[in-house]
Amino acid sequence: MTRRYWNINLKEMIEAGVHFGHGIKKWNPKMAPYISAKRKGTHIINLARTARFLSEGCDLVFDAASQGKSFLIVGTKKRATDLVASAAIRARCHYVNKKWFSG
């Protein structure tokens, strides 16, 4: 896998609220290495580590796309449904933006 430079800005990540995790009572102990602090009942995520892993994820997706592999984009939250659909259509990918209740 080739390493590339992705323009990941920590200031933009903070403005987007990426650093806010789940409440302190709803946490998985496996997440401990990625939590940098606890404030007002919420875990604060380590953004430097997040940016590094996001960059590695971008590399992986870029390499897979260059090999012609297909992707499934999933986002079922109400605020994300339109963004998921438009991004998937632009990228010519399959997508799921509505919840399906089995029955």
PDB file of C-alpha atoms in Angstrom:
ATOM      1  CA  MET A   1       0.000   0.000   0.000  1.00  0.00           C
ATOM      2  CA  THR A   2       1.423   3.350  -1.052  1.00  0.00           C
ATOM      3  CA  ARG A   3       1.349   6.167   1.484  1.00  0.00           C
ATOM      4  CA  ARG A   4      -0.073   9.457   0.239  1.00  0.00           C
ATOM      5  CA  TYR A   5      -0.559  12.850   1.817  1.00  0.00           C
ATOM      6  CA  TRP A   6      -4.171  13.653   2.669  1.00  0.00           C
ATOM      7  CA  ASN A   7      -5.065  17.177   3.727  1.00  0.00           C
ATOM      8  CA  ILE A   8      -6.524  16.313   7.152  1.00  0.00           C
ATOM      9  CA  ASN A   9      -6.801  19.478   9.233  1.00  0.00           C
ATOM     10  CA  LEU A  10      -7.153  19.062  13.006  1.00  0.00           C
ATOM     11  CA  LYS A  11      -8.797  22.484  13.353  1.00  0.00           C
ATOM     12  CA  GLU A  12     -11.539  21.468  10.894  1.00  0.00           C
ATOM     13  CA  MET A  13     -12.002  18.202  12.793  1.00  0.00           C
ATOM     14  CA  ILE A  14     -12.537  20.128  16.032  1.00  0.00           C
ATOM     15  CA  GLU A  15     -14.999  22.510  14.340  1.00  0.00           C
ATOM     16  CA  ALA A  16     -16.944  19.484  13.036  1.00  0.00           C
ATOM     17  CA  GLY A  17     -17.104  17.997  16.539  1.00  0.00           C
ATOM     18  CA  VAL A  18     -15.181  14.854  15.679  1.00  0.00           C
ATOM     19  CA  HIS A  19     -13.510  14.893  19.092  1.00  0.00           C
ATOM     20  CA  PHE A  20     -16.754  14.296  21.008  1.00  0.00           C
ATOM     21  CA  GLY A  21     -17.231  10.654  21.924  1.00  0.00           C
ATOM     22  CA  HIS A  22     -19.999   8.832  23.755  1.00  0.00           C
ATOM     23  CA  GLY A  23     -21.050   9.518  27.294  1.00  0.00           C
ATOM     24  CA  ILE A  24     -18.747   8.246  30.030  1.00  0.00           C
ATOM     25  CA  LYS A  25     -21.282   5.620  31.126  1.00  0.00           C
ATOM     26  CA  LYS A  26     -21.664   4.198  27.583  1.00  0.00           C
ATOM     27  CA  TRP A  27     -18.169   3.193  26.653  1.00  0.00           C
ATOM     28  CA  ASN A  28     -16.242   0.160  25.556  1.00  0.00           C
ATOM     29  CA  PRO A  29     -12.962  -0.462  27.440  1.00  0.00           C
ATOM     30  CA  LYS A  30     -11.295  -1.299  24.097  1.00  0.00           C
ATOM     31  CA  MET A  31     -11.587   2.413  23.246  1.00  0.00           C
ATOM     32  CA  ALA A  32      -9.353   3.463  26.169  1.00  0.00           C
ATOM     33  CA  PRO A  33      -6.209   4.021  24.017  1.00  0.00           C
ATOM     34  CA  TYR A  34      -8.131   6.467  21.802  1.00  0.00           C
ATOM     35  CA  ILE A  35      -9.657   8.595  24.586  1.00  0.00           C
ATOM     36  CA  SER A  36      -7.581  11.593  25.626  1.00  0.00           C
ATOM     37  CA  ALA A  37      -9.807  13.164  28.322  1.00  0.00           C
ATOM     38  CA  LYS A  38     -13.201  13.233  30.006  1.00  0.00           C
ATOM     39  CA  ARG A  39     -15.211  16.464  30.139  1.00  0.00           C
ATOM     40  CA  LYS A  40     -18.773  17.152  31.237  1.00  0.00           C
ATOM     41  CA  GLY A  41     -19.747  13.487  31.101  1.00  0.00           C
ATOM     42  CA  THR A  42     -18.340  12.919  27.597  1.00  0.00           C
ATOM     43  CA  HIS A  43     -15.154  11.257  26.397  1.00  0.00           C
ATOM     44  CA  ILE A  44     -12.847  13.414  24.282  1.00  0.00           C
ATOM     45  CA  ILE A  45     -11.249  11.493  21.399  1.00  0.00           C
ATOM     46  CA  ASN A  46      -7.535  11.848  20.591  1.00  0.00           C
ATOM     47  CA  LEU A  47      -7.625  13.702  17.249  1.00  0.00           C
ATOM     48  CA  ALA A  48      -3.953  13.219  16.374  1.00  0.00           C
ATOM     49  CA  ARG A  49      -4.412   9.460  16.480  1.00  0.00           C
ATOM     50  CA  THR A  50      -7.743   9.719  14.668  1.00  0.00           C
ATOM     51  CA  ALA A  51      -6.136  11.763  11.865  1.00  0.00           C
ATOM     52  CA  ARG A  52      -3.383   9.149  11.442  1.00  0.00           C
ATOM     53  CA  PHE A  53      -5.879   6.291  11.158  1.00  0.00           C
ATOM     54  CA  LEU A  54      -8.121   8.349   8.871  1.00  0.00           C
ATOM     55  CA  SER A  55      -5.144   8.879   6.569  1.00  0.00           C
ATOM     56  CA  GLU A  56      -4.438   5.129   6.537  1.00  0.00           C
ATOM     57  CA  GLY A  57      -8.104   4.475   5.768  1.00  0.00           C
ATOM     58  CA  CYS A  58      -7.998   6.940   2.881  1.00  0.00           C
ATOM     59  CA  ASP A  59      -4.943   5.164   1.491  1.00  0.00           C
ATOM     60  CA  LEU A  60      -6.732   1.821   1.705  1.00  0.00           C
ATOM     61  CA  VAL A  61      -9.854   3.127  -0.062  1.00  0.00           C
ATOM     62  CA  PHE A  62      -7.766   4.862  -2.737  1.00  0.00           C
ATOM     63  CA  ASP A  63      -5.840   1.664  -3.464  1.00  0.00           C
ATOM     64  CA  ALA A  64      -9.024  -0.422  -3.603  1.00  0.00           C
ATOM     65  CA  ALA A  65     -10.699   2.072  -5.939  1.00  0.00           C
ATOM     66  CA  SER A  66      -7.660   2.134  -8.227  1.00  0.00           C
ATOM     67  CA  GLN A  67      -8.002  -1.665  -8.512  1.00  0.00           C
ATOM     68  CA  GLY A  68     -11.608  -1.245  -9.652  1.00  0.00           C
ATOM     69  CA  LYS A  69     -13.258  -2.585  -6.508  1.00  0.00           C
ATOM     70  CA  SER A  70     -16.800  -1.474  -5.682  1.00  0.00           C
ATOM     71  CA  PHE A  71     -18.012   0.113  -2.449  1.00  0.00           C
ATOM     72  CA  LEU A  72     -21.179   0.234  -0.388  1.00  0.00           C
ATOM     73  CA  ILE A  73     -21.775   3.538   1.406  1.00  0.00           C
ATOM     74  CA  VAL A  74     -24.082   3.295   4.435  1.00  0.00           C
ATOM     75  CA  GLY A  75     -25.570   6.159   6.438  1.00  0.00           C
ATOM     76  CA  THR A  76     -29.041   5.882   7.934  1.00  0.00           C
ATOM     77  CA  LYS A  77     -29.177   8.875  10.276  1.00  0.00           C
ATOM     78  CA  LYS A  78     -31.661  11.524   9.143  1.00  0.00           C
ATOM     79  CA  ARG A  79     -29.005  14.219   8.713  1.00  0.00           C
ATOM     80  CA  ALA A  80     -26.809  11.906   6.626  1.00  0.00           C
ATOM     81  CA  THR A  81     -29.320  10.399   4.180  1.00  0.00           C
ATOM     82  CA  ASP A  82     -29.087  13.113   1.511  1.00  0.00           C
ATOM     83  CA  LEU A  83     -25.295  13.360   1.792  1.00  0.00           C
ATOM     84  CA  VAL A  84     -24.891   9.607   1.502  1.00  0.00           C
ATOM     85  CA  ALA A  85     -27.087   9.443  -1.589  1.00  0.00           C
ATOM     86  CA  SER A  86     -25.392  12.358  -3.361  1.00  0.00           C
ATOM     87  CA  ALA A  87     -21.865  11.141  -2.537  1.00  0.00           C
ATOM     88  CA  ALA A  88     -22.649   7.607  -3.695  1.00  0.00           C
ATOM     89  CA  ILE A  89     -24.216   8.796  -6.942  1.00  0.00           C
ATOM     90  CA  ARG A  90     -21.202  11.030  -7.664  1.00  0.00           C
ATOM     91  CA  ALA A  91     -18.823   8.136  -6.940  1.00  0.00           C
ATOM     92  CA  ARG A  92     -21.020   5.624  -8.814  1.00  0.00           C
ATOM     93  CA  CYS A  93     -21.285   3.414  -5.705  1.00  0.00           C
ATOM     94  CA  HIS A  94     -24.084   1.461  -4.139  1.00  0.00           C
ATOM     95  CA  TYR A  95     -25.622   3.010  -1.047  1.00  0.00           C
ATOM     96  CA  VAL A  96     -28.065   2.453   1.802  1.00  0.00           C
ATOM     97  CA  ASN A  97     -29.605   5.527   3.379  1.00  0.00           C
ATOM     98  CA  LYS A  98     -32.790   4.151   4.937  1.00  0.00           C
ATOM     99  CA  LYS A  99     -33.224   1.706   7.783  1.00  0.00           C
ATOM    100  CA  TRP A 100     -34.855  -1.585   6.947  1.00  0.00           C
ATOM    101  CA  PHE A 101     -36.820  -3.235   9.698  1.00  0.00           C
ATOM    102  CA  SER A 102     -37.025  -6.966   9.151  1.00  0.00           C
ATOM    103  CA  GLY A 103     -40.295  -8.691   9.611  1.00  0.00           C
TER     104      GLY A 103
END
